Short mmCIF file of N, CA and C in Angstrom, two decimals:
data_model
loop_
_atom_site.label_atom_id
_atom_site.label_comp_id
_atom_site.label_asym_id
_atom_site.label_seq_id
_atom_site.Cartn_x
_atom_site.Cartn_y
_atom_site.Cartn_z
N MET A 52 -82.85 30.88 38.80
CA MET A 52 -81.60 30.29 39.18
C MET A 52 -81.31 29.12 38.25
N SER A 53 -80.14 29.13 37.67
CA SER A 53 -79.81 28.05 36.74
C SER A 53 -79.19 26.88 37.49
N GLN A 54 -79.46 25.71 36.97
CA GLN A 54 -78.92 24.50 37.57
C GLN A 54 -77.56 24.18 36.96
N ALA A 55 -76.68 23.65 37.77
CA ALA A 55 -75.39 23.20 37.25
C ALA A 55 -75.63 22.02 36.33
N PRO A 56 -74.89 21.95 35.24
CA PRO A 56 -75.08 20.81 34.34
C PRO A 56 -74.72 19.51 35.05
N THR A 57 -75.49 18.49 34.73
CA THR A 57 -75.20 17.19 35.31
C THR A 57 -74.06 16.56 34.54
N ARG A 58 -73.24 15.87 35.24
CA ARG A 58 -72.10 15.23 34.62
C ARG A 58 -72.52 13.86 34.10
N LYS A 59 -72.34 13.67 32.82
CA LYS A 59 -72.70 12.40 32.22
C LYS A 59 -71.62 11.37 32.54
N ARG A 60 -72.04 10.24 33.03
CA ARG A 60 -71.12 9.17 33.37
C ARG A 60 -70.82 8.37 32.11
N THR A 61 -69.55 8.25 31.81
CA THR A 61 -69.19 7.52 30.61
C THR A 61 -69.12 6.04 30.89
N ARG A 62 -69.52 5.26 29.94
CA ARG A 62 -69.47 3.80 30.04
C ARG A 62 -68.84 3.27 28.76
N THR A 63 -68.14 2.17 28.92
CA THR A 63 -67.58 1.56 27.73
C THR A 63 -68.74 0.97 26.94
N LYS A 64 -68.62 1.00 25.61
CA LYS A 64 -69.66 0.43 24.76
C LYS A 64 -69.85 -1.04 25.06
N ASN A 65 -68.75 -1.71 25.27
CA ASN A 65 -68.77 -3.15 25.54
C ASN A 65 -68.14 -3.39 26.91
N PRO A 66 -68.95 -3.52 27.95
CA PRO A 66 -68.36 -3.74 29.26
C PRO A 66 -67.52 -5.02 29.25
N PRO A 67 -66.46 -5.04 30.05
CA PRO A 67 -65.60 -6.22 30.07
C PRO A 67 -66.37 -7.49 30.42
N GLN A 68 -65.98 -8.56 29.79
CA GLN A 68 -66.50 -9.89 30.12
C GLN A 68 -65.51 -10.50 31.10
N ILE A 69 -65.94 -10.67 32.34
CA ILE A 69 -65.04 -11.10 33.40
C ILE A 69 -65.55 -12.40 34.00
N GLU A 70 -64.71 -13.42 33.95
CA GLU A 70 -65.04 -14.68 34.60
C GLU A 70 -64.21 -14.76 35.87
N VAL A 71 -64.87 -14.98 37.00
CA VAL A 71 -64.16 -15.13 38.27
C VAL A 71 -64.27 -16.59 38.70
N ILE A 72 -63.12 -17.19 38.92
CA ILE A 72 -63.04 -18.61 39.28
C ILE A 72 -62.48 -18.70 40.70
N VAL A 73 -63.21 -19.35 41.59
CA VAL A 73 -62.77 -19.52 42.97
C VAL A 73 -62.08 -20.88 43.07
N ARG A 74 -60.79 -20.86 43.39
CA ARG A 74 -60.00 -22.08 43.47
C ARG A 74 -59.51 -22.40 44.88
N ALA A 75 -59.87 -21.56 45.85
CA ALA A 75 -59.43 -21.80 47.23
C ALA A 75 -60.60 -21.57 48.18
N ALA A 76 -60.76 -22.47 49.12
CA ALA A 76 -61.89 -22.45 50.05
C ALA A 76 -61.96 -21.16 50.87
N GLN A 77 -60.81 -20.56 51.19
CA GLN A 77 -60.81 -19.35 52.01
C GLN A 77 -61.65 -18.23 51.41
N TRP A 78 -61.69 -18.16 50.09
CA TRP A 78 -62.46 -17.11 49.41
C TRP A 78 -63.96 -17.26 49.66
N ARG A 79 -64.40 -18.46 49.97
CA ARG A 79 -65.84 -18.67 50.21
C ARG A 79 -66.29 -17.99 51.50
N LYS A 80 -65.33 -17.67 52.39
CA LYS A 80 -65.63 -16.92 53.60
C LYS A 80 -65.87 -15.45 53.29
N ARG A 81 -65.54 -15.05 52.09
CA ARG A 81 -65.70 -13.67 51.61
C ARG A 81 -66.61 -13.69 50.39
N PRO A 82 -67.91 -13.85 50.61
CA PRO A 82 -68.82 -14.03 49.47
C PRO A 82 -68.88 -12.83 48.53
N THR A 83 -68.43 -11.66 48.97
CA THR A 83 -68.47 -10.49 48.09
C THR A 83 -67.21 -10.36 47.23
N ALA A 84 -66.23 -11.23 47.42
CA ALA A 84 -64.96 -11.12 46.71
C ALA A 84 -65.14 -11.11 45.19
N LYS A 85 -65.99 -11.97 44.68
CA LYS A 85 -66.21 -12.02 43.22
C LYS A 85 -66.75 -10.69 42.70
N THR A 86 -67.69 -10.12 43.42
CA THR A 86 -68.26 -8.83 43.03
C THR A 86 -67.22 -7.72 43.13
N ILE A 87 -66.41 -7.75 44.17
CA ILE A 87 -65.38 -6.73 44.37
C ILE A 87 -64.39 -6.71 43.22
N VAL A 88 -63.87 -7.88 42.83
CA VAL A 88 -62.88 -7.90 41.75
C VAL A 88 -63.50 -7.51 40.41
N LYS A 89 -64.73 -7.90 40.18
CA LYS A 89 -65.40 -7.50 38.94
C LYS A 89 -65.59 -5.98 38.89
N LYS A 90 -66.04 -5.41 39.99
CA LYS A 90 -66.26 -3.96 40.07
C LYS A 90 -64.94 -3.21 39.87
N ALA A 91 -63.87 -3.72 40.46
CA ALA A 91 -62.56 -3.09 40.33
C ALA A 91 -62.09 -3.08 38.89
N VAL A 92 -62.20 -4.22 38.23
CA VAL A 92 -61.75 -4.32 36.84
C VAL A 92 -62.64 -3.47 35.93
N LEU A 93 -63.91 -3.44 36.18
CA LEU A 93 -64.80 -2.60 35.38
C LEU A 93 -64.40 -1.13 35.51
N ALA A 94 -64.11 -0.67 36.72
CA ALA A 94 -63.68 0.72 36.93
C ALA A 94 -62.37 0.99 36.21
N ALA A 95 -61.44 0.04 36.27
CA ALA A 95 -60.17 0.22 35.58
C ALA A 95 -60.35 0.25 34.07
N ALA A 96 -61.21 -0.62 33.56
CA ALA A 96 -61.45 -0.66 32.12
C ALA A 96 -62.07 0.65 31.64
N ARG A 97 -62.97 1.19 32.42
CA ARG A 97 -63.58 2.48 32.07
C ARG A 97 -62.54 3.59 32.01
N ALA A 98 -61.54 3.50 32.86
CA ALA A 98 -60.53 4.55 32.93
C ALA A 98 -59.49 4.46 31.82
N VAL A 99 -59.23 3.27 31.30
CA VAL A 99 -58.10 3.13 30.38
C VAL A 99 -58.42 2.53 29.02
N SER A 100 -59.61 2.02 28.80
CA SER A 100 -59.85 1.32 27.54
C SER A 100 -61.28 1.50 27.05
N THR A 101 -61.43 1.56 25.76
CA THR A 101 -62.77 1.62 25.17
C THR A 101 -63.03 0.39 24.30
N ARG A 102 -62.04 -0.48 24.20
CA ARG A 102 -62.21 -1.66 23.35
C ARG A 102 -62.85 -2.80 24.15
N PRO A 103 -63.44 -3.76 23.48
CA PRO A 103 -63.99 -4.93 24.19
C PRO A 103 -62.87 -5.69 24.89
N ILE A 104 -63.15 -6.14 26.10
CA ILE A 104 -62.15 -6.83 26.91
C ILE A 104 -62.76 -8.07 27.54
N GLU A 105 -61.99 -9.16 27.52
CA GLU A 105 -62.37 -10.39 28.20
C GLU A 105 -61.18 -10.84 29.03
N LEU A 106 -61.45 -11.34 30.24
CA LEU A 106 -60.39 -11.84 31.09
C LEU A 106 -60.95 -12.79 32.12
N ALA A 107 -60.04 -13.50 32.77
CA ALA A 107 -60.42 -14.37 33.87
C ALA A 107 -59.63 -13.94 35.11
N ILE A 108 -60.30 -14.02 36.26
CA ILE A 108 -59.66 -13.75 37.54
C ILE A 108 -59.80 -15.02 38.38
N VAL A 109 -58.68 -15.53 38.83
CA VAL A 109 -58.67 -16.74 39.65
C VAL A 109 -58.38 -16.33 41.10
N LEU A 110 -59.30 -16.66 41.99
CA LEU A 110 -59.11 -16.40 43.41
C LEU A 110 -58.52 -17.67 44.00
N SER A 111 -57.23 -17.60 44.32
CA SER A 111 -56.45 -18.78 44.66
C SER A 111 -55.88 -18.66 46.07
N ASP A 112 -54.86 -19.47 46.34
CA ASP A 112 -54.22 -19.43 47.65
C ASP A 112 -52.70 -19.33 47.49
N ASP A 113 -52.01 -19.19 48.62
CA ASP A 113 -50.56 -19.02 48.60
C ASP A 113 -49.83 -20.20 47.95
N SER A 114 -50.30 -21.39 48.19
CA SER A 114 -49.63 -22.56 47.64
C SER A 114 -49.65 -22.54 46.11
N ALA A 115 -50.81 -22.29 45.54
CA ALA A 115 -50.94 -22.27 44.08
C ALA A 115 -50.18 -21.10 43.46
N ILE A 116 -50.27 -19.94 44.08
CA ILE A 116 -49.59 -18.78 43.49
C ILE A 116 -48.08 -18.89 43.65
N ARG A 117 -47.64 -19.56 44.71
CA ARG A 117 -46.20 -19.82 44.86
C ARG A 117 -45.70 -20.67 43.70
N ALA A 118 -46.43 -21.71 43.36
CA ALA A 118 -46.04 -22.58 42.23
C ALA A 118 -46.01 -21.78 40.92
N LEU A 119 -47.01 -20.95 40.71
CA LEU A 119 -47.04 -20.12 39.50
C LEU A 119 -45.86 -19.15 39.48
N ASN A 120 -45.61 -18.52 40.61
CA ASN A 120 -44.52 -17.56 40.72
C ASN A 120 -43.17 -18.25 40.46
N ARG A 121 -43.00 -19.46 40.97
CA ARG A 121 -41.77 -20.23 40.76
C ARG A 121 -41.63 -20.63 39.28
N ASN A 122 -42.71 -21.14 38.71
CA ASN A 122 -42.65 -21.65 37.33
C ASN A 122 -42.54 -20.55 36.29
N TRP A 123 -43.17 -19.41 36.51
CA TRP A 123 -43.22 -18.37 35.50
C TRP A 123 -42.24 -17.23 35.73
N ARG A 124 -41.89 -17.00 37.01
CA ARG A 124 -41.01 -15.87 37.30
C ARG A 124 -39.71 -16.28 37.98
N GLY A 125 -39.57 -17.57 38.29
CA GLY A 125 -38.36 -18.04 38.95
C GLY A 125 -38.23 -17.59 40.39
N LYS A 126 -39.34 -17.22 41.02
CA LYS A 126 -39.34 -16.77 42.42
C LYS A 126 -40.14 -17.77 43.25
N ASN A 127 -39.45 -18.47 44.14
CA ASN A 127 -40.09 -19.52 44.93
C ASN A 127 -40.69 -18.94 46.21
N ALA A 128 -41.70 -18.09 46.03
CA ALA A 128 -42.38 -17.46 47.17
C ALA A 128 -43.79 -17.07 46.72
N PRO A 129 -44.71 -17.06 47.67
CA PRO A 129 -46.05 -16.57 47.29
C PRO A 129 -46.00 -15.06 47.07
N THR A 130 -46.95 -14.57 46.34
CA THR A 130 -47.10 -13.14 46.12
C THR A 130 -48.58 -12.83 46.15
N ASN A 131 -48.95 -11.56 46.13
CA ASN A 131 -50.36 -11.21 46.24
C ASN A 131 -51.12 -11.39 44.93
N VAL A 132 -50.55 -10.94 43.82
CA VAL A 132 -51.25 -11.00 42.53
C VAL A 132 -50.25 -11.27 41.42
N LEU A 133 -50.66 -12.09 40.47
CA LEU A 133 -49.90 -12.33 39.25
C LEU A 133 -50.81 -12.08 38.06
N SER A 134 -50.23 -11.54 37.02
CA SER A 134 -50.97 -11.30 35.78
C SER A 134 -50.30 -12.05 34.65
N PHE A 135 -51.12 -12.63 33.80
CA PHE A 135 -50.63 -13.38 32.66
C PHE A 135 -51.27 -12.80 31.40
N PRO A 136 -50.61 -11.78 30.80
CA PRO A 136 -51.18 -11.15 29.61
C PRO A 136 -51.28 -12.12 28.43
N ALA A 137 -52.33 -11.98 27.67
CA ALA A 137 -52.52 -12.82 26.49
C ALA A 137 -51.66 -12.34 25.33
N ALA A 138 -51.42 -11.03 25.27
CA ALA A 138 -50.62 -10.47 24.18
C ALA A 138 -49.15 -10.74 24.44
N THR A 139 -48.42 -10.96 23.36
CA THR A 139 -46.99 -11.17 23.48
C THR A 139 -46.29 -9.82 23.56
N PRO A 140 -45.12 -9.77 24.19
CA PRO A 140 -44.38 -8.50 24.25
C PRO A 140 -44.15 -7.95 22.85
N GLY A 141 -44.32 -6.65 22.72
CA GLY A 141 -44.17 -6.00 21.42
C GLY A 141 -45.45 -6.02 20.61
N ASN A 142 -46.46 -6.76 21.05
CA ASN A 142 -47.73 -6.85 20.34
C ASN A 142 -48.86 -6.69 21.36
N ALA A 143 -48.79 -5.63 22.17
CA ALA A 143 -49.77 -5.42 23.24
C ALA A 143 -51.16 -5.13 22.70
N ARG A 144 -51.28 -4.73 21.46
CA ARG A 144 -52.57 -4.40 20.88
C ARG A 144 -53.07 -5.55 20.00
N SER A 145 -53.48 -6.61 20.62
CA SER A 145 -54.00 -7.77 19.90
C SER A 145 -55.42 -7.47 19.43
N ALA A 146 -55.82 -8.09 18.35
CA ALA A 146 -57.19 -7.92 17.85
C ALA A 146 -58.20 -8.66 18.72
N SER A 147 -57.74 -9.66 19.45
CA SER A 147 -58.62 -10.44 20.30
C SER A 147 -59.02 -9.64 21.53
N PRO A 148 -60.27 -9.77 21.97
CA PRO A 148 -60.67 -9.05 23.19
C PRO A 148 -60.12 -9.69 24.46
N TYR A 149 -59.59 -10.93 24.35
CA TYR A 149 -59.07 -11.61 25.54
C TYR A 149 -57.72 -11.01 25.92
N VAL A 150 -57.65 -10.41 27.12
CA VAL A 150 -56.42 -9.73 27.55
C VAL A 150 -55.56 -10.58 28.49
N GLY A 151 -56.12 -11.64 29.09
CA GLY A 151 -55.32 -12.52 29.92
C GLY A 151 -55.99 -12.92 31.22
N ASP A 152 -55.16 -13.37 32.16
CA ASP A 152 -55.64 -13.88 33.44
C ASP A 152 -54.97 -13.16 34.60
N ILE A 153 -55.70 -13.03 35.68
CA ILE A 153 -55.18 -12.48 36.93
C ILE A 153 -55.40 -13.56 37.99
N VAL A 154 -54.38 -13.78 38.83
CA VAL A 154 -54.48 -14.73 39.93
C VAL A 154 -54.19 -13.96 41.22
N ILE A 155 -55.08 -14.09 42.20
CA ILE A 155 -54.92 -13.39 43.48
C ILE A 155 -54.90 -14.42 44.60
N ALA A 156 -53.90 -14.32 45.49
CA ALA A 156 -53.74 -15.27 46.60
C ALA A 156 -54.42 -14.73 47.86
N TYR A 157 -55.26 -15.54 48.44
CA TYR A 157 -56.02 -15.12 49.62
C TYR A 157 -55.11 -14.79 50.81
N GLN A 158 -54.25 -15.72 51.21
CA GLN A 158 -53.48 -15.53 52.43
C GLN A 158 -52.58 -14.30 52.36
N THR A 159 -51.89 -14.12 51.25
CA THR A 159 -51.00 -12.96 51.13
C THR A 159 -51.81 -11.67 51.14
N THR A 160 -52.93 -11.67 50.47
CA THR A 160 -53.79 -10.48 50.46
C THR A 160 -54.22 -10.14 51.88
N ALA A 161 -54.69 -11.12 52.62
CA ALA A 161 -55.14 -10.90 54.00
C ALA A 161 -53.99 -10.47 54.89
N ARG A 162 -52.85 -11.13 54.74
CA ARG A 162 -51.67 -10.85 55.57
C ARG A 162 -51.16 -9.43 55.34
N GLU A 163 -51.16 -8.96 54.11
CA GLU A 163 -50.67 -7.61 53.80
C GLU A 163 -51.60 -6.52 54.30
N ALA A 164 -52.87 -6.76 54.26
CA ALA A 164 -53.85 -5.73 54.63
C ALA A 164 -53.71 -5.32 56.10
N VAL A 165 -53.43 -6.26 56.98
CA VAL A 165 -53.40 -5.98 58.42
C VAL A 165 -52.34 -4.96 58.81
N PRO A 166 -51.04 -5.19 58.55
CA PRO A 166 -50.04 -4.21 58.98
C PRO A 166 -50.15 -2.87 58.25
N GLU A 167 -50.72 -2.89 57.07
CA GLU A 167 -50.89 -1.66 56.31
C GLU A 167 -52.15 -0.91 56.75
N GLY A 168 -52.94 -1.51 57.65
CA GLY A 168 -54.13 -0.86 58.16
C GLY A 168 -55.21 -0.65 57.12
N LYS A 169 -55.27 -1.54 56.16
CA LYS A 169 -56.26 -1.42 55.08
C LYS A 169 -57.36 -2.45 55.27
N PRO A 170 -58.60 -2.07 55.00
CA PRO A 170 -59.64 -3.10 54.98
C PRO A 170 -59.31 -4.12 53.87
N PHE A 171 -59.58 -5.37 54.13
CA PHE A 171 -59.32 -6.44 53.17
C PHE A 171 -59.91 -6.10 51.81
N ASN A 172 -61.17 -5.65 51.79
CA ASN A 172 -61.84 -5.38 50.51
C ASN A 172 -61.16 -4.26 49.73
N HIS A 173 -60.61 -3.26 50.41
CA HIS A 173 -59.88 -2.19 49.72
C HIS A 173 -58.60 -2.74 49.10
N HIS A 174 -57.89 -3.56 49.86
CA HIS A 174 -56.64 -4.13 49.34
C HIS A 174 -56.94 -5.06 48.15
N LEU A 175 -57.98 -5.85 48.26
CA LEU A 175 -58.38 -6.74 47.16
C LEU A 175 -58.72 -5.92 45.91
N THR A 176 -59.45 -4.84 46.08
CA THR A 176 -59.79 -3.97 44.95
C THR A 176 -58.52 -3.45 44.29
N HIS A 177 -57.59 -2.97 45.10
CA HIS A 177 -56.34 -2.45 44.57
C HIS A 177 -55.58 -3.52 43.80
N LEU A 178 -55.50 -4.72 44.34
CA LEU A 178 -54.77 -5.80 43.66
C LEU A 178 -55.42 -6.17 42.33
N ALA A 179 -56.74 -6.19 42.28
CA ALA A 179 -57.44 -6.50 41.02
C ALA A 179 -57.14 -5.43 39.97
N ILE A 180 -57.17 -4.17 40.37
CA ILE A 180 -56.85 -3.07 39.45
C ILE A 180 -55.40 -3.17 38.99
N HIS A 181 -54.50 -3.39 39.94
CA HIS A 181 -53.08 -3.51 39.64
C HIS A 181 -52.84 -4.64 38.63
N GLY A 182 -53.43 -5.79 38.89
CA GLY A 182 -53.28 -6.92 37.99
C GLY A 182 -53.84 -6.64 36.61
N PHE A 183 -54.99 -5.98 36.56
CA PHE A 183 -55.60 -5.64 35.27
C PHE A 183 -54.71 -4.70 34.47
N LEU A 184 -54.15 -3.69 35.13
CA LEU A 184 -53.28 -2.76 34.41
C LEU A 184 -52.06 -3.47 33.83
N HIS A 185 -51.55 -4.46 34.56
CA HIS A 185 -50.45 -5.26 34.00
C HIS A 185 -50.88 -5.98 32.72
N LEU A 186 -52.12 -6.46 32.69
CA LEU A 186 -52.61 -7.13 31.48
C LEU A 186 -52.60 -6.20 30.28
N LEU A 187 -52.80 -4.91 30.54
CA LEU A 187 -52.84 -3.94 29.45
C LEU A 187 -51.47 -3.35 29.13
N GLY A 188 -50.43 -3.86 29.78
CA GLY A 188 -49.07 -3.42 29.44
C GLY A 188 -48.45 -2.43 30.40
N TYR A 189 -49.16 -2.01 31.43
CA TYR A 189 -48.57 -1.11 32.41
C TYR A 189 -47.62 -1.92 33.29
N ASP A 190 -46.53 -1.28 33.74
CA ASP A 190 -45.62 -1.97 34.65
C ASP A 190 -44.96 -0.96 35.59
N HIS A 191 -44.10 -1.49 36.45
CA HIS A 191 -43.40 -0.65 37.42
C HIS A 191 -41.94 -1.06 37.48
N GLU A 192 -41.38 -1.33 36.30
CA GLU A 192 -39.99 -1.77 36.20
C GLU A 192 -39.00 -0.64 36.42
N ASN A 193 -39.42 0.59 36.19
CA ASN A 193 -38.56 1.74 36.47
C ASN A 193 -39.40 2.82 37.16
N ASP A 194 -38.74 3.82 37.73
CA ASP A 194 -39.44 4.84 38.51
C ASP A 194 -40.51 5.57 37.70
N ARG A 195 -40.20 5.92 36.47
CA ARG A 195 -41.15 6.66 35.63
C ARG A 195 -42.41 5.85 35.38
N ASP A 196 -42.25 4.58 35.01
CA ASP A 196 -43.40 3.72 34.75
C ASP A 196 -44.17 3.43 36.03
N ALA A 197 -43.45 3.26 37.14
CA ALA A 197 -44.11 3.00 38.42
C ALA A 197 -44.97 4.20 38.82
N GLN A 198 -44.45 5.40 38.65
CA GLN A 198 -45.22 6.60 38.99
C GLN A 198 -46.47 6.73 38.12
N LYS A 199 -46.33 6.42 36.85
CA LYS A 199 -47.47 6.47 35.93
C LYS A 199 -48.54 5.47 36.34
N MET A 200 -48.11 4.24 36.64
CA MET A 200 -49.06 3.19 37.03
C MET A 200 -49.72 3.53 38.37
N GLU A 201 -48.95 4.00 39.33
CA GLU A 201 -49.50 4.36 40.64
C GLU A 201 -50.49 5.52 40.54
N ARG A 202 -50.18 6.51 39.71
CA ARG A 202 -51.12 7.63 39.50
C ARG A 202 -52.45 7.12 38.97
N LEU A 203 -52.39 6.22 38.01
CA LEU A 203 -53.60 5.66 37.43
C LEU A 203 -54.37 4.83 38.46
N GLU A 204 -53.67 4.02 39.24
CA GLU A 204 -54.31 3.24 40.30
C GLU A 204 -55.02 4.16 41.29
N ARG A 205 -54.34 5.23 41.71
CA ARG A 205 -54.94 6.19 42.65
C ARG A 205 -56.22 6.79 42.07
N LYS A 206 -56.16 7.16 40.81
CA LYS A 206 -57.31 7.77 40.14
C LYS A 206 -58.51 6.82 40.12
N ILE A 207 -58.26 5.58 39.77
CA ILE A 207 -59.34 4.58 39.70
C ILE A 207 -59.88 4.30 41.10
N LEU A 208 -58.99 4.12 42.06
CA LEU A 208 -59.42 3.85 43.44
C LEU A 208 -60.22 5.02 44.02
N LYS A 209 -59.81 6.22 43.69
CA LYS A 209 -60.54 7.41 44.17
C LYS A 209 -61.98 7.39 43.67
N ARG A 210 -62.16 7.00 42.42
CA ARG A 210 -63.52 6.89 41.85
C ARG A 210 -64.37 5.86 42.59
N LEU A 211 -63.70 4.90 43.22
CA LEU A 211 -64.39 3.86 43.99
C LEU A 211 -64.44 4.20 45.48
N ALA A 212 -64.04 5.42 45.82
CA ALA A 212 -64.03 5.91 47.21
C ALA A 212 -63.11 5.09 48.11
N ILE A 213 -61.97 4.67 47.54
CA ILE A 213 -60.98 3.91 48.30
C ILE A 213 -59.74 4.80 48.45
N PRO A 214 -59.26 4.93 49.69
CA PRO A 214 -58.09 5.79 49.94
C PRO A 214 -56.84 5.35 49.19
N ASP A 215 -55.94 6.29 49.01
CA ASP A 215 -54.68 6.07 48.33
C ASP A 215 -53.88 4.97 49.04
N PRO A 216 -53.63 3.85 48.38
CA PRO A 216 -52.88 2.77 49.02
C PRO A 216 -51.40 3.07 49.18
N TYR A 217 -50.90 4.09 48.49
CA TYR A 217 -49.49 4.43 48.56
C TYR A 217 -49.21 5.54 49.57
N ALA A 218 -50.25 6.10 50.16
CA ALA A 218 -50.07 7.16 51.16
C ALA A 218 -49.44 6.55 52.41
N PRO A 219 -48.54 7.30 53.05
CA PRO A 219 -47.94 6.78 54.28
C PRO A 219 -49.00 6.55 55.35
N THR A 220 -48.83 5.49 56.13
CA THR A 220 -49.81 5.18 57.18
C THR A 220 -49.33 5.67 58.53
#
């Protein structure tokens, strides 16, 4: 009886260098948060990139992300995740491995997970992946791009055994 071939797991030659900075006390109640966001970004990097990547993830709160959202996007409201790509528009392929920063707000993340019936850690994983894809130039400004980005998010989340966040609840 022959054995089925084993599937070789691919790894990036240079795993992403990820610095996670905790800037809000609420995150300390979730000691696994740093590991979760690192694992999420690593899975996303494996799915979309083979080049060396460096980034920072800031675990923040609604107050800080509201100020960032107001100053950078002109929206005076908190949001769940913001991405600040290092590359300038039109030059998404920078020679530098530094791709940018992701900021995730604790309160909004927690508040969104409840009515959507998602475990906090699943929602956090999704937001980290979503933010990372924005750093690499993916967006959801039109239906075609949104569908492409959502398909990729679903694929990455499936690899992490996390249900489709876009499926109706």
